[in-house]
Coordinates of C-alpha atoms in Angstrom, one line a residue:
M96 CA -14.8 -23.9 -46.8
L97 CA -11.6 -25.5 -48.2
K98 CA -11.1 -28.9 -47.5
E99 CA -8.3 -30.8 -45.5
S100 CA -8.0 -33.1 -49.2
A101 CA -7.9 -30.2 -51.5
I102 CA -5.3 -28.2 -49.7
V103 CA -3.2 -31.2 -50.0
K104 CA -3.6 -31.4 -53.6
L105 CA -2.8 -28.1 -54.5
I106 CA -0.1 -27.8 -51.9
T107 CA 1.6 -31.2 -53.5
F108 CA 2.0 -28.9 -56.4
I109 CA 4.3 -27.9 -55.5
F110 CA 7.0 -30.2 -56.0
L111 CA 5.5 -31.3 -59.1
L112 CA 5.8 -27.8 -61.8
T113 CA 7.7 -25.7 -62.9
L114 CA 6.8 -21.5 -63.5
A115 CA 7.2 -20.4 -66.8
G116 CA 10.0 -18.2 -65.2
C117 CA 12.1 -21.4 -65.2
A118 CA 10.8 -23.3 -68.6
S119 CA 15.0 -23.9 -69.1
H120 CA 14.3 -27.3 -66.9
E121 CA 12.5 -30.5 -67.2
V122 CA 10.8 -31.7 -64.8
K123 CA 11.8 -34.4 -63.6
P124 CA 8.0 -37.3 -62.4
A125 CA 9.2 -38.3 -59.0
V126 CA 10.0 -41.9 -59.0
P127 CA 8.1 -44.2 -56.7
M128 CA 10.0 -46.4 -53.5
T129 CA 9.6 -50.1 -54.8
I130 CA 11.8 -48.8 -58.0
F131 CA 15.0 -47.5 -56.1
N132 CA 17.1 -49.8 -54.2
P133 CA 20.0 -48.8 -52.7
K134 CA 23.1 -51.4 -51.0
S135 CA 25.3 -50.9 -49.0
G136 CA 27.8 -47.8 -49.3
S137 CA 28.4 -44.4 -49.2
F138 CA 26.6 -41.3 -48.7
N139 CA 26.6 -37.5 -48.4
V140 CA 23.8 -36.3 -47.0
K141 CA 22.4 -31.9 -47.5
V142 CA 19.4 -30.3 -45.9
V143 CA 17.6 -26.7 -47.5
L144 CA 15.0 -25.1 -45.8
F145 CA 13.3 -22.4 -46.3
Q146 CA 10.0 -20.7 -45.1
L147 CA 7.6 -17.9 -47.4
N148 CA 8.0 -13.9 -46.8
N149 CA 4.5 -12.0 -46.6
D150 CA 4.3 -11.5 -50.3
G151 CA 5.2 -15.4 -51.1
S152 CA 8.8 -15.5 -51.8
V153 CA 11.3 -17.7 -50.5
Q154 CA 13.1 -17.5 -48.0
R155 CA 16.2 -19.5 -46.9
L156 CA 17.5 -20.8 -43.8
E157 CA 20.1 -21.5 -42.0
S158 CA 18.6 -21.7 -38.1
G159 CA 18.6 -25.8 -37.7
I160 CA 20.3 -27.2 -40.9
V161 CA 22.9 -28.8 -38.9
P162 CA 20.4 -30.9 -35.9
M163 CA 18.7 -32.2 -39.9
E164 CA 21.4 -33.0 -41.1
Q165 CA 23.5 -35.1 -37.7
N166 CA 19.9 -36.9 -37.0
I167 CA 19.9 -38.0 -40.8
I168 CA 23.5 -39.2 -40.7
S169 CA 23.3 -41.3 -38.0
A170 CA 20.0 -43.0 -38.7
L171 CA 22.1 -43.4 -41.8
Q172 CA 24.8 -44.8 -39.8
G173 CA 23.1 -47.0 -37.6
L174 CA 21.1 -49.4 -41.1
G175 CA 24.7 -49.5 -42.5
Y176 CA 25.4 -46.5 -44.4
H177 CA 28.4 -45.0 -44.2
Y178 CA 28.7 -40.8 -44.2
N179 CA 31.6 -38.9 -45.8
P180 CA 30.9 -35.3 -46.4
D181 CA 33.9 -34.7 -48.6
G182 CA 34.5 -36.2 -52.2
N183 CA 33.1 -39.2 -53.8
V184 CA 29.9 -41.2 -52.6
D185 CA 27.1 -43.8 -53.6
Y186 CA 24.2 -41.8 -52.9
L187 CA 23.9 -37.8 -52.2
I188 CA 20.4 -36.8 -50.6
E189 CA 19.0 -33.7 -50.9
A190 CA 16.1 -32.4 -48.4
R191 CA 13.8 -29.6 -48.7
I192 CA 11.9 -28.7 -46.0
G193 CA 10.2 -25.6 -45.7
S194 CA 6.8 -23.8 -43.9
I195 CA 4.3 -22.8 -45.6
S196 CA 1.0 -20.6 -45.9
P197 CA -1.3 -22.0 -49.3
K198 CA -2.6 -18.3 -48.8
Q199 CA 1.0 -16.3 -48.9
A200 CA 1.7 -19.2 -52.5
V201 CA -0.6 -17.5 -54.3
A202 CA 0.1 -14.9 -56.5
E203 CA -2.9 -12.9 -56.8
S204 CA -1.9 -10.6 -59.8
S205 CA -1.4 -14.0 -62.5
E206 CA -3.7 -16.4 -60.6
T207 CA -0.7 -18.3 -60.3
V208 CA 0.6 -20.2 -57.0
G209 CA 4.0 -20.9 -57.0
F210 CA 8.1 -20.3 -55.3
A211 CA 11.6 -21.4 -56.1
V212 CA 13.9 -22.4 -54.4
D213 CA 17.4 -21.5 -55.6
D214 CA 20.7 -24.6 -54.9
G215 CA 22.9 -22.6 -54.7
G216 CA 24.6 -24.3 -57.2
D217 CA 26.4 -26.2 -54.9
W218 CA 25.0 -29.6 -56.0
P219 CA 24.6 -29.0 -59.3
F220 CA 22.9 -31.6 -60.0
F221 CA 19.3 -31.0 -58.4
D222 CA 18.8 -27.9 -61.2
D223 CA 16.5 -29.7 -62.8
Y224 CA 14.2 -30.7 -59.8
P225 CA 12.9 -27.2 -58.9
V226 CA 10.4 -26.6 -56.2
I227 CA 8.4 -24.8 -57.9
V228 CA 4.1 -24.8 -59.7
S229 CA 3.2 -22.1 -61.3
E230 CA -0.5 -24.0 -62.6
W231 CA -3.6 -22.0 -62.2
S232 CA -6.3 -23.7 -60.0
P233 CA -9.6 -23.4 -59.5
E234 CA -9.0 -24.1 -55.8
I235 CA -7.4 -20.7 -55.6
Q236 CA -9.9 -18.6 -55.3
R237 CA -11.2 -20.7 -52.4
I238 CA -8.3 -20.1 -51.2
K239 CA -8.2 -17.3 -50.7
S240 CA -11.3 -17.2 -49.2
G241 CA -11.6 -20.6 -46.8
P242 CA -9.2 -20.7 -43.5
D243 CA -5.7 -19.8 -42.5
S244 CA -3.7 -23.4 -42.4
C245 CA -0.5 -23.9 -42.2
F246 CA 1.7 -26.1 -44.6
I247 CA 5.5 -28.5 -43.5
T248 CA 6.4 -29.4 -46.8
T249 CA 9.4 -32.0 -48.6
Q250 CA 11.2 -32.6 -51.1
V251 CA 13.6 -36.0 -50.6
L252 CA 16.1 -35.9 -54.0
I253 CA 19.3 -38.5 -54.3
K254 CA 21.9 -39.1 -56.7
A255 CA 24.3 -42.5 -58.3
D256 CA 27.3 -43.4 -59.2
E257 CA 25.3 -46.4 -61.1
D258 CA 27.8 -47.5 -64.1
Q259 CA 29.3 -45.3 -63.7
R260 CA 27.3 -42.3 -64.6
D261 CA 25.2 -39.9 -62.1
I262 CA 22.0 -40.0 -62.4
V263 CA 19.5 -38.6 -59.4
V264 CA 17.3 -42.6 -58.8
Y265 CA 15.5 -41.0 -56.7
H266 CA 12.7 -37.8 -56.7
G267 CA 9.8 -37.8 -53.4
T268 CA 7.3 -35.7 -52.0
P269 CA 5.3 -36.8 -48.9
R270 CA 2.6 -35.9 -47.8
P271 CA 2.5 -32.5 -46.4
L272 CA 2.2 -32.4 -43.1
E273 CA -0.7 -29.6 -41.6
V274 CA 0.6 -27.8 -38.2
P275 CA -1.1 -25.1 -36.5
F276 CA -1.9 -22.4 -38.7
V277 CA 1.0 -19.2 -36.4
L278 CA 0.5 -15.5 -39.1
G279 CA 3.0 -15.8 -41.4
C280 CA 4.2 -19.7 -40.7
P281 CA 7.3 -19.4 -39.5
F282 CA 9.1 -22.4 -40.2
S283 CA 10.6 -21.5 -36.3
E284 CA 7.3 -22.7 -34.8
C285 CA 5.2 -24.4 -36.9
G286 CA 8.7 -27.0 -38.5
Q287 CA 8.7 -28.7 -34.5
G288 CA 7.7 -31.8 -34.9
A289 CA 9.8 -31.4 -39.3
N290 CA 13.4 -33.0 -38.1
K291 CA 11.8 -36.2 -36.9
N292 CA 9.0 -36.3 -39.9
L293 CA 12.2 -36.2 -42.4
T294 CA 14.1 -38.4 -41.2
D295 CA 11.6 -41.2 -40.6
Y296 CA 10.8 -40.6 -44.0
I297 CA 14.4 -41.4 -45.7
L298 CA 15.0 -44.5 -43.1
S299 CA 12.0 -45.5 -45.3
I300 CA 13.1 -45.4 -48.1
F301 CA 17.1 -46.7 -47.5
T302 CA 15.3 -49.8 -45.1
T303 CA 13.8 -52.4 -47.3
A304 CA 11.2 -53.6 -45.1
T305 CA 9.8 -50.8 -44.6
R306 CA 9.3 -49.8 -48.2
N307 CA 5.6 -51.5 -49.9

């Protein structure tokens, strides 16, 4: 039986490695929270929701995005940041969150685990940060024979204007959250607590007092 820690470790790879088909992307390392020191300013935010199809491919979702974005906006405004949906801002925030089954993420033919989220071109600043993986792992066979499970996975990216340069200043992946198993791991049933967890995580990034 696959231990939870092994599953979590494998799922974390999803946000750190790149598919062979996306070799042109250079996967960036995560920026520790202690390095990112946000200052008061303006922001815009976009949430990308997804789940996996039966074949392990990604299905982008539209339903549920607006409440998450509104929750993040209200929380950051409460910290003194100014929301600006149009024009230049000090911080662009993109939060990618999805529900997955590790078994669905396993490609049997290639013995890899992987999927990708196409950003859609709205904010090309994050093109070098695909949500993908192509690393073979000995955990794959254990996942195939292990118990069914569902996880909520999250990736947060932040771009800032620093010294007149547009750069990604934060790339973080909180610990995947295991949720009760539902066949197919649909986000509509697995993501009930995702809104609060995502907002809390973003607040931890922008609130100095909560950063380690």
